[in-house]
PDB file of C-alpha atoms in Angstrom:
ATOM      1  CA  UNK A   1     -59.617 -18.802   5.113  1.00  0.00           C
ATOM      2  CA  UNK A   2     -59.501 -15.102   5.390  1.00  0.00           C
ATOM      3  CA  UNK A   3     -62.558 -12.842   4.387  1.00  0.00           C
ATOM      4  CA  UNK A   4     -61.678  -9.495   3.165  1.00  0.00           C
ATOM      5  CA  UNK A   5     -64.492  -7.087   4.167  1.00  0.00           C
ATOM      6  CA  UNK A   6     -64.698  -4.157   2.275  1.00  0.00           C
ATOM      7  CA  UNK A   7     -62.751  -3.091  -1.071  1.00  0.00           C
ATOM      8  CA  UNK A   8     -59.235  -2.970  -1.449  1.00  0.00           C
ATOM      9  CA  UNK A   9     -58.120   0.313  -1.085  1.00  0.00           C
ATOM     10  CA  UNK A  10     -54.999   1.914  -2.243  1.00  0.00           C
ATOM     11  CA  UNK A  11     -53.839   5.140  -0.668  1.00  0.00           C
ATOM     12  CA  UNK A  12     -52.885   7.795  -3.135  1.00  0.00           C
ATOM     13  CA  UNK A  13     -53.480  11.709  -3.588  1.00  0.00           C
ATOM     14  CA  UNK A  14     -53.192  14.288  -1.082  1.00  0.00           C
ATOM     15  CA  UNK A  15     -52.572  11.927   2.114  1.00  0.00           C
ATOM     16  CA  UNK A  16     -49.703  13.296   3.636  1.00  0.00           C
ATOM     17  CA  UNK A  17     -51.479  13.421   6.999  1.00  0.00           C
ATOM     18  CA  UNK A  18     -50.137  14.933  10.157  1.00  0.00           C
ATOM     19  CA  UNK A  19     -46.917  16.506   8.940  1.00  0.00           C
ATOM     20  CA  UNK A  20     -48.756  18.657   6.493  1.00  0.00           C
ATOM     21  CA  UNK A  21     -51.803  19.782   8.901  1.00  0.00           C
ATOM     22  CA  UNK A  22     -48.958  20.400  11.577  1.00  0.00           C
ATOM     23  CA  UNK A  23     -47.240  22.597   9.362  1.00  0.00           C
ATOM     24  CA  UNK A  24     -50.106  24.522   8.338  1.00  0.00           C
ATOM     25  CA  UNK A  25     -51.192  24.916  11.620  1.00  0.00           C
ATOM     26  CA  UNK A  26     -47.475  26.057  12.809  1.00  0.00           C
ATOM     27  CA  UNK A  27     -47.302  28.286   9.710  1.00  0.00           C
ATOM     28  CA  UNK A  28     -50.932  30.188  10.832  1.00  0.00           C
ATOM     29  CA  UNK A  29     -49.539  30.436  14.458  1.00  0.00           C
ATOM     30  CA  UNK A  30     -46.626  32.178  13.289  1.00  0.00           C
ATOM     31  CA  UNK A  31     -48.515  34.490  10.779  1.00  0.00           C
ATOM     32  CA  UNK A  32     -50.976  35.349  13.857  1.00  0.00           C
ATOM     33  CA  UNK A  33     -48.101  36.371  16.256  1.00  0.00           C
ATOM     34  CA  UNK A  34     -46.505  38.547  13.462  1.00  0.00           C
ATOM     35  CA  UNK A  35     -49.709  40.349  12.898  1.00  0.00           C
ATOM     36  CA  UNK A  36     -50.149  41.112  16.434  1.00  0.00           C
ATOM     37  CA  UNK A  37     -46.107  42.523  16.593  1.00  0.00           C
ATOM     38  CA  UNK A  38     -47.094  44.496  13.264  1.00  0.00           C
ATOM     39  CA  UNK A  39     -50.461  45.779  15.396  1.00  0.00           C
ATOM     40  CA  UNK A  40     -48.743  46.453  18.409  1.00  0.00           C
ATOM     41  CA  UNK A  41     -45.669  48.345  16.342  1.00  0.00           C
ATOM     42  CA  UNK A  42     -48.349  50.109  14.458  1.00  0.00           C
ATOM     43  CA  UNK A  43     -50.427  51.348  17.546  1.00  0.00           C
ATOM     44  CA  UNK A  44     -47.083  52.917  18.853  1.00  0.00           C
ATOM     45  CA  UNK A  45     -46.481  55.050  16.075  1.00  0.00           C
ATOM     46  CA  UNK A  46     -46.613  58.804  17.206  1.00  0.00           C
ATOM     47  CA  UNK A  47     -48.027  61.482  14.816  1.00  0.00           C
ATOM     48  CA  UNK A  48     -49.939  60.718  11.733  1.00  0.00           C
ATOM     49  CA  UNK A  49     -49.699  57.514   9.495  1.00  0.00           C
ATOM     50  CA  UNK A  50     -47.451  58.432   6.872  1.00  0.00           C
ATOM     51  CA  UNK A  51     -45.089  56.342   4.325  1.00  0.00           C
ATOM     52  CA  UNK A  52     -41.998  57.092   6.832  1.00  0.00           C
ATOM     53  CA  UNK A  53     -43.838  55.939   9.594  1.00  0.00           C
ATOM     54  CA  UNK A  54     -45.103  52.822   8.048  1.00  0.00           C
ATOM     55  CA  UNK A  55     -41.534  52.201   6.577  1.00  0.00           C
ATOM     56  CA  UNK A  56     -40.008  52.713  10.284  1.00  0.00           C
ATOM     57  CA  UNK A  57     -42.213  49.637  11.417  1.00  0.00           C
ATOM     58  CA  UNK A  58     -40.135  47.774   8.986  1.00  0.00           C
ATOM     59  CA  UNK A  59     -36.981  49.320   9.408  1.00  0.00           C
ATOM     60  CA  UNK A  60     -35.127  47.550  11.893  1.00  0.00           C
ATOM     61  CA  UNK A  61     -33.085  44.248  10.504  1.00  0.00           C
ATOM     62  CA  UNK A  62     -34.696  42.028  13.179  1.00  0.00           C
ATOM     63  CA  UNK A  63     -38.252  43.299  11.805  1.00  0.00           C
ATOM     64  CA  UNK A  64     -37.165  42.620   8.157  1.00  0.00           C
ATOM     65  CA  UNK A  65     -35.927  39.087   9.367  1.00  0.00           C
ATOM     66  CA  UNK A  66     -39.058  38.345  10.921  1.00  0.00           C
ATOM     67  CA  UNK A  67     -41.024  39.788   7.968  1.00  0.00           C
ATOM     68  CA  UNK A  68     -39.265  37.491   5.706  1.00  0.00           C
ATOM     69  CA  UNK A  69     -39.080  34.175   7.932  1.00  0.00           C
ATOM     70  CA  UNK A  70     -43.330  35.215   7.848  1.00  0.00           C
ATOM     71  CA  UNK A  71     -43.219  35.547   4.349  1.00  0.00           C
ATOM     72  CA  UNK A  72     -41.665  32.100   3.566  1.00  0.00           C
ATOM     73  CA  UNK A  73     -43.955  30.407   6.123  1.00  0.00           C
ATOM     74  CA  UNK A  74     -46.897  32.045   4.074  1.00  0.00           C
ATOM     75  CA  UNK A  75     -45.469  30.727   0.921  1.00  0.00           C
ATOM     76  CA  UNK A  76     -45.265  27.412   2.443  1.00  0.00           C
ATOM     77  CA  UNK A  77     -48.754  27.278   3.983  1.00  0.00           C
ATOM     78  CA  UNK A  78     -50.030  28.411   0.461  1.00  0.00           C
ATOM     79  CA  UNK A  79     -48.139  25.763  -1.061  1.00  0.00           C
ATOM     80  CA  UNK A  80     -49.537  22.747   1.130  1.00  0.00           C
ATOM     81  CA  UNK A  81     -52.869  23.951   0.877  1.00  0.00           C
ATOM     82  CA  UNK A  82     -52.850  24.231  -3.081  1.00  0.00           C
ATOM     83  CA  UNK A  83     -51.092  21.234  -3.628  1.00  0.00           C
ATOM     84  CA  UNK A  84     -54.021  19.280  -1.577  1.00  0.00           C
ATOM     85  CA  UNK A  85     -56.442  21.005  -3.666  1.00  0.00           C
ATOM     86  CA  UNK A  86     -54.654  20.016  -6.934  1.00  0.00           C
ATOM     87  CA  UNK A  87     -54.250  16.485  -5.782  1.00  0.00           C
ATOM     88  CA  UNK A  88     -57.574  15.910  -4.355  1.00  0.00           C
ATOM     89  CA  UNK A  89     -59.559  17.583  -7.515  1.00  0.00           C
ATOM     90  CA  UNK A  90     -57.180  17.858 -10.833  1.00  0.00           C
ATOM     91  CA  UNK A  91     -57.127  14.221 -11.976  1.00  0.00           C
ATOM     92  CA  UNK A  92     -55.219  14.359 -15.109  1.00  0.00           C
ATOM     93  CA  UNK A  93     -51.468  14.524 -13.995  1.00  0.00           C
ATOM     94  CA  UNK A  94     -50.295  16.834 -16.834  1.00  0.00           C
ATOM     95  CA  UNK A  95     -52.641  19.333 -16.022  1.00  0.00           C
ATOM     96  CA  UNK A  96     -51.844  18.985 -12.213  1.00  0.00           C
ATOM     97  CA  UNK A  97     -48.233  19.076 -12.708  1.00  0.00           C
ATOM     98  CA  UNK A  98     -48.179  22.379 -14.926  1.00  0.00           C
ATOM     99  CA  UNK A  99     -50.445  23.838 -12.357  1.00  0.00           C
ATOM    100  CA  UNK A 100     -48.041  22.802  -9.648  1.00  0.00           C
ATOM    101  CA  UNK A 101     -45.078  24.128 -11.642  1.00  0.00           C
ATOM    102  CA  UNK A 102     -46.914  27.334 -12.146  1.00  0.00           C
ATOM    103  CA  UNK A 103     -47.544  27.722  -8.568  1.00  0.00           C
ATOM    104  CA  UNK A 104     -44.074  27.334  -7.380  1.00  0.00           C
ATOM    105  CA  UNK A 105     -42.936  29.636  -9.858  1.00  0.00           C
ATOM    106  CA  UNK A 106     -45.533  32.144  -8.845  1.00  0.00           C
ATOM    107  CA  UNK A 107     -44.786  31.549  -5.229  1.00  0.00           C
ATOM    108  CA  UNK A 108     -40.876  31.889  -5.805  1.00  0.00           C
ATOM    109  CA  UNK A 109     -41.278  35.031  -7.534  1.00  0.00           C
ATOM    110  CA  UNK A 110     -43.415  36.478  -4.801  1.00  0.00           C
ATOM    111  CA  UNK A 111     -40.563  35.790  -2.051  1.00  0.00           C
ATOM    112  CA  UNK A 112     -38.066  37.314  -4.396  1.00  0.00           C
ATOM    113  CA  UNK A 113     -40.201  40.373  -4.767  1.00  0.00           C
ATOM    114  CA  UNK A 114     -40.675  40.366  -0.687  1.00  0.00           C
ATOM    115  CA  UNK A 115     -36.786  40.317  -0.664  1.00  0.00           C
ATOM    116  CA  UNK A 116     -36.412  43.097  -3.097  1.00  0.00           C
ATOM    117  CA  UNK A 117     -39.150  45.007  -1.301  1.00  0.00           C
ATOM    118  CA  UNK A 118     -37.823  44.168   2.627  1.00  0.00           C
ATOM    119  CA  UNK A 119     -34.308  45.222   1.959  1.00  0.00           C
ATOM    120  CA  UNK A 120     -34.644  48.753  -0.301  1.00  0.00           C
ATOM    121  CA  UNK A 121     -36.501  50.234   2.905  1.00  0.00           C
TER     122      UNK A 121
END
């Protein structure tokens, strides 16, 4: 006869595990490298800091693409973290769904706004 020690546990909630952990670490590394890149470009500015010099940092097309990639990585980083918080602490499914949809709408709006700002420079 088999003896069951402990309770029978159903794994639910924010237990996506390694992939989420790895994606958050990868996006954090990407954002840290981007910060170093922007800092280096900032220190290479000759003369005083002005709007033109700051806009000049982000003017090259390659910098716009990298910046937008980092914004997408930031949105993904936020989504994974906030989704896990919602799944762990918001128990009513209807409230959790409303908050998740609101978060997605907000993050998509931020990414769209970033496109406008980046390609207007």
